Amino acid sequence: GFDPWTRHTPARHTTPLTTMATKMDGFELPVDAESKATVIRIYNFSRPHMRAFHFAWLSFFLAFFGWFAIPPMLTTIRVSLNLCANGNFETLGENAINECVCDGACRAKIAEQNGVAVAGTILMRFLVGAWAETYGPRFSQAFMLSVFCLPLALSGLVQDMEALTAVRFFIGGMGATFVITQFWTSVMFSKNVVGTANATSAGWGNLGGGAANAIMPLLLLAFETSIPQDTAWRLVPIVPAATLLIVAVCLYLFSDDVPQGTYKALYASGERQKQNGLATFLEAAKDIRVWLLFLVYGGCFGTELVMNGQLATYFKDYFNTSREVAGLTASLFGLMNLFARSLGGIVSDLANVKFGHRGRHWVFFLVQFFEGVAMILFSLVPPTRFGLGVFVLICFSTCVQMAEGAEYAVVPYVGNLLKSLGPVSGIVGAGGNVGAVLWSFAIHRQLAGNGDLSLPFRVHGACVLGTALLIPLVHYPSLGSMFLPKTDFSQDQPDDEKPADTMAA
């Protein structure tokens, strides 16, 4: 159909190609033998490659924003829903937010609902990988945004913390859009840049968590200028929910599933056969190394999910800041996604050129290991050293995002090797949520009554160090690993040997 971005009707891209990295009729970017782009041009919005790239990161950004739209308002919500030990808005008055005493029981309930919020994504992440393989990333992403924006829009109707916890479980479903985002960029970009493409699209998407921490308190403040505090927080979530729905419609109408077009058109023409989603999922699920990657992703992305839910209240209570300062400071963790996750993918791509696939594993291990170290250091910053806390937080966050980017620079190779790219992406992605639930309930909730607010972060950091030690165990004979070389050359996945100019403006 007619495309308002490029003012023309896009052609079907079915011309055969035999030369690597050649600019082909119908494509604005040079492509490989599978019609996948061999470069990334950020300021290009043409179909199919860069349009898919931009819709992938934007849709995930908004989904992540919506997923974590509630935590930045919890300092207000805990007063409204009677969690404070000393009263609510009626008894504490206009200064209730600052006067609220959030004791151990209050902190435990907040940690519990943060854990439930990320648990809501686990099942969906397992399912959507196979779903994307069958129905295509375009329809799958639009459907996910359209369905899960509804509980976000209705979240203001809750009257107690138990109801909010249930609503956040369903809001969490939109976190599965990450799997579709990674699948989409993996089928659009060639192996010489797939690490960068995956890391950048996911990193810019994860930026939504930081944006939510920064924007939601300010949006709430704007609403509070004309609406009572107890009502304002209930209306604010409608704004991100409406934005999600608008983007879902645009994404479905103006993008493609693969370089050759949409799954719907390719199925109709017989050029593509519908995949058996269950069979591809089982192929991935029976490989123990996929589950090792699942566990390791819990150490990086699982940590990010917990931090998005914990940091705003931690900075307010531990460093004694205002609600707005706490939100803005907590947003720095997510805002590192602007460059850090991409950096993990870029360094992995460069290590691949220099040292082969084993270089990707070394990059992955090092950034995951230093993530654990940085988290422990963050927990040791005294409450009087706010500036130092911010600095260490930035270092910690950079390592977290780089580890995520480095892991998803490895995942496409495993997915292609097993011929189950979508399910492998989904299983590994679900590991992040399982990790977040584990950290939330086993560490942050269990230690919530402890007088030392920093202790959960210290224990959590030690666990992250443990997940890094699993990375040397991920070995495929046709890929190699940290300490073992490649021994099987029958299933080569060739990369372009030239790293230069793979990401351009």
Coordinates of C-alpha atoms in Angstrom, one line a residue, residues 44-432:
N44 CA 17.6 6.6 7.2
F45 CA 13.9 5.6 7.5
S46 CA 13.4 3.7 4.3
R47 CA 11.7 0.4 4.0
P48 CA 12.3 -2.4 4.8
H49 CA 15.5 -2.4 6.9
M50 CA 15.7 0.9 8.6
R51 CA 11.9 1.4 8.9
A52 CA 11.8 -1.9 10.8
F53 CA 14.8 -0.9 12.9
H54 CA 13.2 2.4 14.0
F55 CA 9.8 0.9 14.6
A56 CA 11.5 -2.0 16.6
W57 CA 13.3 0.3 19.0
L58 CA 10.5 2.9 19.3
S59 CA 7.8 0.3 20.0
F60 CA 10.0 -1.4 22.6
F61 CA 10.9 2.0 24.1
L62 CA 7.2 2.9 24.6
A63 CA 6.4 -0.6 25.9
F64 CA 9.3 -0.3 28.4
F65 CA 8.0 3.1 29.4
G66 CA 4.5 1.8 30.0
W67 CA 5.9 -1.3 31.8
F68 CA 7.7 1.0 34.3
A69 CA 5.3 3.9 34.4
I70 CA 4.0 3.0 37.9
P71 CA 7.2 2.7 40.0
P72 CA 8.2 6.4 39.7
M73 CA 4.8 7.3 41.2
L74 CA 5.0 4.9 44.1
T75 CA 6.1 7.5 46.6
T76 CA 2.6 9.0 45.9
I77 CA 0.8 5.8 45.5
R78 CA 2.0 4.3 48.8
V79 CA 0.3 7.2 50.6
S80 CA -2.9 6.9 48.5
L81 CA -3.2 3.1 49.1
N82 CA -2.6 3.3 52.8
L83 CA 0.9 1.7 52.9
C84 CA 2.5 4.4 55.1
A85 CA 2.8 3.4 58.7
N86 CA 1.7 6.8 59.9
G87 CA -1.3 7.6 57.7
N88 CA -2.5 8.7 54.3
F89 CA -3.5 11.9 52.4
E90 CA -6.5 12.5 54.7
T91 CA -4.5 12.3 57.9
L92 CA -1.1 13.6 56.8
G93 CA -2.3 16.5 54.5
E94 CA -0.6 18.1 51.6
N95 CA 2.9 17.2 52.7
A96 CA 2.0 13.5 53.0
I97 CA 4.5 12.3 50.4
N98 CA 7.5 13.7 52.5
E99 CA 6.0 12.7 55.8
C100 CA 5.1 9.1 54.9
V101 CA 7.0 6.5 57.0
C102 CA 7.5 3.5 54.7
D103 CA 8.5 0.8 57.2
G104 CA 9.6 -2.8 56.5
A105 CA 6.1 -4.0 55.7
C106 CA 5.6 -1.1 53.3
R107 CA 8.9 -1.8 51.5
A108 CA 8.2 -5.5 51.4
K109 CA 4.8 -4.9 49.6
I110 CA 6.5 -2.6 47.1
A111 CA 9.3 -5.1 46.4
E112 CA 6.6 -7.8 46.0
Q113 CA 4.5 -5.9 43.5
N114 CA 7.7 -5.0 41.5
G115 CA 8.5 -8.7 41.4
V116 CA 5.0 -9.6 40.2
A117 CA 5.2 -6.9 37.5
V118 CA 8.2 -8.5 35.9
A119 CA 6.7 -12.0 36.4
G120 CA 3.9 -11.1 34.1
T121 CA 6.3 -11.1 31.2
I122 CA 7.8 -14.5 31.7
L123 CA 5.1 -16.7 30.0
M124 CA 4.7 -14.1 27.2
R125 CA 8.4 -14.1 26.5
F126 CA 8.4 -17.9 26.1
L127 CA 5.4 -17.7 23.7
V128 CA 6.1 -14.7 21.5
G129 CA 9.4 -16.0 20.0
A130 CA 7.6 -18.9 18.3
W131 CA 4.6 -16.6 17.6
A132 CA 6.9 -14.1 15.8
E133 CA 8.3 -17.0 13.7
T134 CA 4.8 -17.9 12.6
Y135 CA 3.0 -14.6 12.3
G136 CA 5.8 -12.2 11.8
P137 CA 7.3 -9.4 14.0
R138 CA 5.1 -6.6 12.6
F139 CA 1.7 -8.1 13.5
S140 CA 3.0 -9.6 16.7
Q141 CA 4.4 -6.3 18.0
A142 CA 1.3 -4.3 17.0
F143 CA -0.9 -6.9 18.8
M144 CA 1.2 -6.8 22.0
L145 CA 1.2 -3.0 22.2
S146 CA -2.6 -2.8 21.6
V147 CA -3.6 -5.5 24.1
F148 CA -1.3 -4.6 27.0
C149 CA -1.8 -0.9 26.9
L150 CA -5.3 -1.5 28.3
P151 CA -4.4 -2.6 31.8
L152 CA -2.0 0.4 32.0
A153 CA -4.8 2.8 31.0
L154 CA -7.1 1.2 33.7
S155 CA -4.5 1.1 36.5
G156 CA -5.8 4.2 38.1
L157 CA -9.0 2.4 39.1
V158 CA -7.3 0.3 41.8
Q159 CA -8.2 0.9 45.5
D160 CA -5.6 -1.2 47.3
M161 CA -2.0 -2.5 46.8
E162 CA -3.2 -6.0 46.0
A163 CA -5.3 -4.8 43.1
L164 CA -2.3 -2.7 41.8
T165 CA -0.1 -5.7 42.0
A166 CA -2.6 -7.7 39.9
V167 CA -2.8 -4.9 37.3
R168 CA 1.0 -4.6 37.1
F169 CA 1.2 -8.4 36.4
F170 CA -0.9 -7.8 33.2
I171 CA 1.0 -4.6 32.3
G172 CA 4.1 -6.7 32.5
G173 CA 3.0 -8.6 29.4
M174 CA 4.2 -5.7 27.2
G175 CA 7.8 -6.5 28.3
A176 CA 7.7 -9.4 25.9
T177 CA 8.0 -6.9 23.0
F178 CA 11.7 -7.2 23.6
V179 CA 11.8 -10.6 22.1
I180 CA 10.0 -9.4 18.9
T181 CA 12.3 -6.4 18.7
Q182 CA 15.4 -8.7 18.8
F183 CA 13.9 -11.1 16.3
W184 CA 12.9 -8.3 13.9
T185 CA 16.4 -6.7 13.8
S186 CA 18.0 -10.2 13.5
V187 CA 16.1 -11.0 10.3
M188 CA 16.7 -7.5 8.9
F189 CA 20.5 -7.1 9.4
S190 CA 23.5 -9.2 8.4
K191 CA 25.8 -11.0 10.8
N192 CA 28.6 -8.3 10.5
V193 CA 26.3 -5.7 12.2
V194 CA 23.6 -7.9 13.9
G195 CA 25.3 -7.4 17.3
T196 CA 25.2 -3.6 16.9
A197 CA 21.6 -3.7 15.5
N198 CA 20.3 -5.9 18.3
A199 CA 22.1 -4.0 21.0
T200 CA 21.1 -0.6 19.7
S201 CA 17.4 -1.4 19.2
A202 CA 17.2 -3.1 22.6
G203 CA 19.2 -0.4 24.3
W204 CA 17.2 2.5 23.0
G205 CA 14.1 0.5 23.9
N206 CA 15.3 -0.1 27.4
L207 CA 15.8 3.6 27.6
G208 CA 12.1 3.7 28.2
G209 CA 12.6 2.6 31.7
G210 CA 14.9 5.6 32.4
A211 CA 12.6 7.9 30.6
A212 CA 9.7 6.7 32.7
N213 CA 11.6 7.5 35.9
A214 CA 12.4 11.0 34.6
I215 CA 9.1 11.9 33.0
M216 CA 6.4 10.3 35.1
P217 CA 7.1 12.3 38.2
L218 CA 7.1 15.5 36.2
L219 CA 3.9 14.5 34.4
L220 CA 2.4 13.7 37.7
L221 CA 3.5 17.1 39.1
A222 CA 1.8 18.8 36.1
F223 CA -1.4 17.0 36.7
E224 CA -1.3 17.9 40.4
T225 CA -1.3 21.6 39.6
S226 CA -5.1 21.3 38.9
I227 CA -6.1 17.9 40.3
P228 CA -5.8 16.5 43.8
Q229 CA -2.8 14.3 44.4
D230 CA -4.9 11.2 45.2
T231 CA -6.6 11.6 41.8
A232 CA -3.7 12.9 39.6
W233 CA -1.7 9.6 39.7
R234 CA -4.7 7.7 38.6
L235 CA -5.1 9.7 35.4
V236 CA -1.4 10.0 34.3
P237 CA -1.1 6.4 33.0
I238 CA -3.6 7.1 30.3
V239 CA -1.0 9.3 28.5
P240 CA 1.6 6.5 27.8
A241 CA -1.3 4.0 27.1
A242 CA -2.7 6.2 24.4
T243 CA 0.7 6.7 22.8
L244 CA 1.3 2.9 22.7
L245 CA -2.0 2.4 20.8
I246 CA -1.1 5.1 18.2
V247 CA 2.3 3.6 17.5
A248 CA 0.8 0.1 17.3
V249 CA -1.4 1.2 14.4
C250 CA 1.3 3.0 12.6
L251 CA 3.8 0.1 13.0
Y252 CA 1.3 -2.4 11.5
L253 CA 0.4 -0.2 8.5
F254 CA 3.9 1.2 7.5
S255 CA 6.5 -1.5 8.1
D256 CA 7.6 -5.0 6.8
D257 CA 8.3 -8.3 8.6
V258 CA 11.4 -9.3 6.6
P259 CA 13.4 -7.7 3.7
Q260 CA 11.1 -9.5 1.2
G261 CA 7.9 -7.9 2.6
T262 CA 5.2 -8.9 5.0
Y263 CA 4.5 -12.5 6.1
K264 CA 0.9 -12.1 5.0
A265 CA 1.9 -11.3 1.4
L266 CA 4.6 -14.0 1.3
Y267 CA 2.2 -16.6 2.6
A268 CA -0.4 -15.7 0.1
S269 CA 2.2 -15.9 -2.8
G270 CA 3.6 -19.2 -1.6
E271 CA 7.1 -17.7 -1.2
R272 CA 7.1 -18.5 2.5
Q273 CA 5.8 -21.5 4.3
K274 CA 4.2 -21.1 7.7
Q275 CA 6.5 -22.3 10.5
N276 CA 5.5 -24.8 13.2
G277 CA 5.9 -22.7 16.2
L278 CA 5.8 -25.5 18.7
A279 CA 8.5 -27.5 16.8
T280 CA 10.9 -24.6 16.6
F281 CA 10.4 -23.9 20.3
L282 CA 11.1 -27.5 21.3
E283 CA 14.2 -27.5 19.2
A284 CA 15.5 -24.5 21.2
A285 CA 14.2 -25.7 24.6
K286 CA 16.0 -29.1 24.5
D287 CA 19.5 -27.4 24.3
I288 CA 21.0 -27.0 27.7
R289 CA 23.3 -24.2 26.5
V290 CA 20.2 -22.0 25.7
W291 CA 19.2 -22.4 29.3
L292 CA 22.7 -21.3 30.5
L293 CA 22.2 -18.1 28.5
F294 CA 18.7 -17.9 30.1
L295 CA 20.3 -17.9 33.5
V296 CA 23.0 -15.4 32.6
Y297 CA 20.5 -13.0 31.2
G298 CA 18.8 -13.0 34.6
G299 CA 22.0 -11.5 35.9
C300 CA 22.0 -8.5 33.6
F301 CA 18.6 -7.8 32.3
G302 CA 17.0 -9.2 35.4
T303 CA 19.1 -6.7 37.4
E304 CA 18.0 -3.8 35.2
L305 CA 14.3 -4.7 35.8
V306 CA 14.8 -4.8 39.6
M307 CA 16.7 -1.4 39.5
N308 CA 13.9 0.2 37.5
G309 CA 11.5 -0.7 40.2
Q310 CA 13.7 0.0 43.2
L311 CA 16.0 3.0 42.6
A312 CA 13.5 5.8 42.9
T313 CA 12.3 4.8 46.3
Y314 CA 15.9 3.8 47.3
F315 CA 17.3 7.3 46.5
K316 CA 14.5 9.0 48.3
D317 CA 14.7 6.9 51.4
Y318 CA 18.5 6.2 51.6
F319 CA 19.9 9.5 50.3
N320 CA 16.9 11.5 51.6
T321 CA 16.2 13.3 48.3
S322 CA 12.9 14.8 47.1
R323 CA 10.5 12.7 44.9
E324 CA 11.5 14.6 41.8
V325 CA 15.3 14.4 42.4
A326 CA 14.9 10.7 43.3
G327 CA 13.1 10.0 40.0
L328 CA 15.6 12.0 37.9
T329 CA 18.5 10.3 39.6
A330 CA 17.0 6.8 39.2
S331 CA 16.4 7.6 35.5
L332 CA 20.2 7.8 34.9
F333 CA 20.3 4.0 35.2
G334 CA 18.0 3.5 32.3
L335 CA 19.3 6.5 30.3
M336 CA 22.7 4.8 30.0
N337 CA 20.9 2.6 27.4
L338 CA 21.3 5.6 25.1
F339 CA 24.8 4.3 24.4
A340 CA 25.8 1.5 26.7
R341 CA 23.9 -1.5 25.3
S342 CA 24.9 -0.4 21.8
L343 CA 28.5 -0.2 23.0
G344 CA 28.2 -3.8 24.2
G345 CA 27.1 -4.9 20.8
I346 CA 29.7 -2.8 19.0
V347 CA 32.6 -4.1 21.1
S348 CA 31.3 -7.6 20.6
D349 CA 31.3 -7.1 16.8
L350 CA 34.8 -5.7 16.9
A351 CA 36.0 -8.6 19.1
N352 CA 34.4 -11.0 16.6
V353 CA 36.5 -9.4 13.7
K354 CA 39.7 -9.5 15.7
F355 CA 39.4 -12.8 17.6
G356 CA 36.5 -14.7 16.0
H357 CA 33.3 -15.7 17.7
R358 CA 35.2 -16.5 20.9
G359 CA 35.9 -12.8 21.3
R360 CA 32.2 -12.2 21.7
H361 CA 32.2 -14.6 24.7
W362 CA 35.1 -12.8 26.3
V363 CA 33.5 -9.4 26.0
F364 CA 30.3 -10.9 27.4
F365 CA 32.1 -12.4 30.4
L366 CA 34.1 -9.3 31.3
V367 CA 31.2 -6.8 31.3
Q368 CA 28.9 -9.2 33.3
F369 CA 31.7 -9.7 35.8
F370 CA 32.3 -6.0 36.3
E371 CA 28.6 -5.4 36.5
G372 CA 28.6 -7.5 39.7
V373 CA 31.6 -5.6 41.1
A374 CA 30.1 -2.2 40.4
M375 CA 26.8 -3.2 42.0
I376 CA 28.6 -4.2 45.2
L377 CA 30.5 -0.9 45.2
F378 CA 27.2 1.0 44.7
S379 CA 25.9 -0.7 47.9
L380 CA 28.9 0.5 49.8
V381 CA 28.4 4.2 49.1
P382 CA 27.4 6.0 52.4
P383 CA 24.1 8.0 52.5
T384 CA 26.0 11.3 52.9
R385 CA 27.8 10.8 49.6
F386 CA 25.0 11.4 47.1
G387 CA 27.4 12.6 44.3
L388 CA 29.6 9.5 44.6
G389 CA 26.4 7.3 44.6
V390 CA 25.4 8.9 41.3
F391 CA 28.8 8.3 39.8
V392 CA 29.0 4.6 40.8
L393 CA 25.4 4.1 39.7
I394 CA 26.4 5.3 36.2
C395 CA 29.3 2.9 36.1
F396 CA 27.2 0.1 37.3
S397 CA 24.4 0.8 34.8
T398 CA 26.9 1.0 31.9
C399 CA 28.2 -2.5 32.7
V400 CA 24.6 -3.8 33.0
Q401 CA 23.6 -2.5 29.6
M402 CA 26.8 -3.6 27.9
A403 CA 26.3 -7.1 29.2
E404 CA 22.8 -7.2 27.7
G405 CA 24.1 -6.0 24.4
A406 CA 27.0 -8.5 24.4
E407 CA 24.7 -11.4 25.2
Y408 CA 22.3 -10.6 22.3
A409 CA 25.3 -10.4 20.0
V410 CA 25.7 -14.1 20.7
V411 CA 22.0 -15.1 20.7
P412 CA 21.5 -14.8 16.9
Y413 CA 24.3 -17.2 16.2
V414 CA 22.8 -19.8 18.5
G415 CA 19.3 -19.2 17.1
N416 CA 20.5 -19.6 13.5
L417 CA 22.5 -22.7 14.4
L418 CA 19.4 -24.4 15.9
K419 CA 17.1 -22.9 13.2
S420 CA 15.0 -21.5 16.0
L421 CA 15.9 -17.8 16.2
G422 CA 12.6 -16.6 17.6
P423 CA 12.3 -19.3 20.3
V424 CA 16.0 -18.9 21.4
S425 CA 15.4 -15.1 21.7
G426 CA 12.3 -15.7 23.7
I427 CA 13.8 -18.3 26.1
V428 CA 16.8 -16.1 26.8
G429 CA 14.7 -13.0 27.1
A430 CA 12.4 -14.8 29.6
G431 CA 15.6 -15.4 31.7
G432 CA 15.8 -11.7 32.4

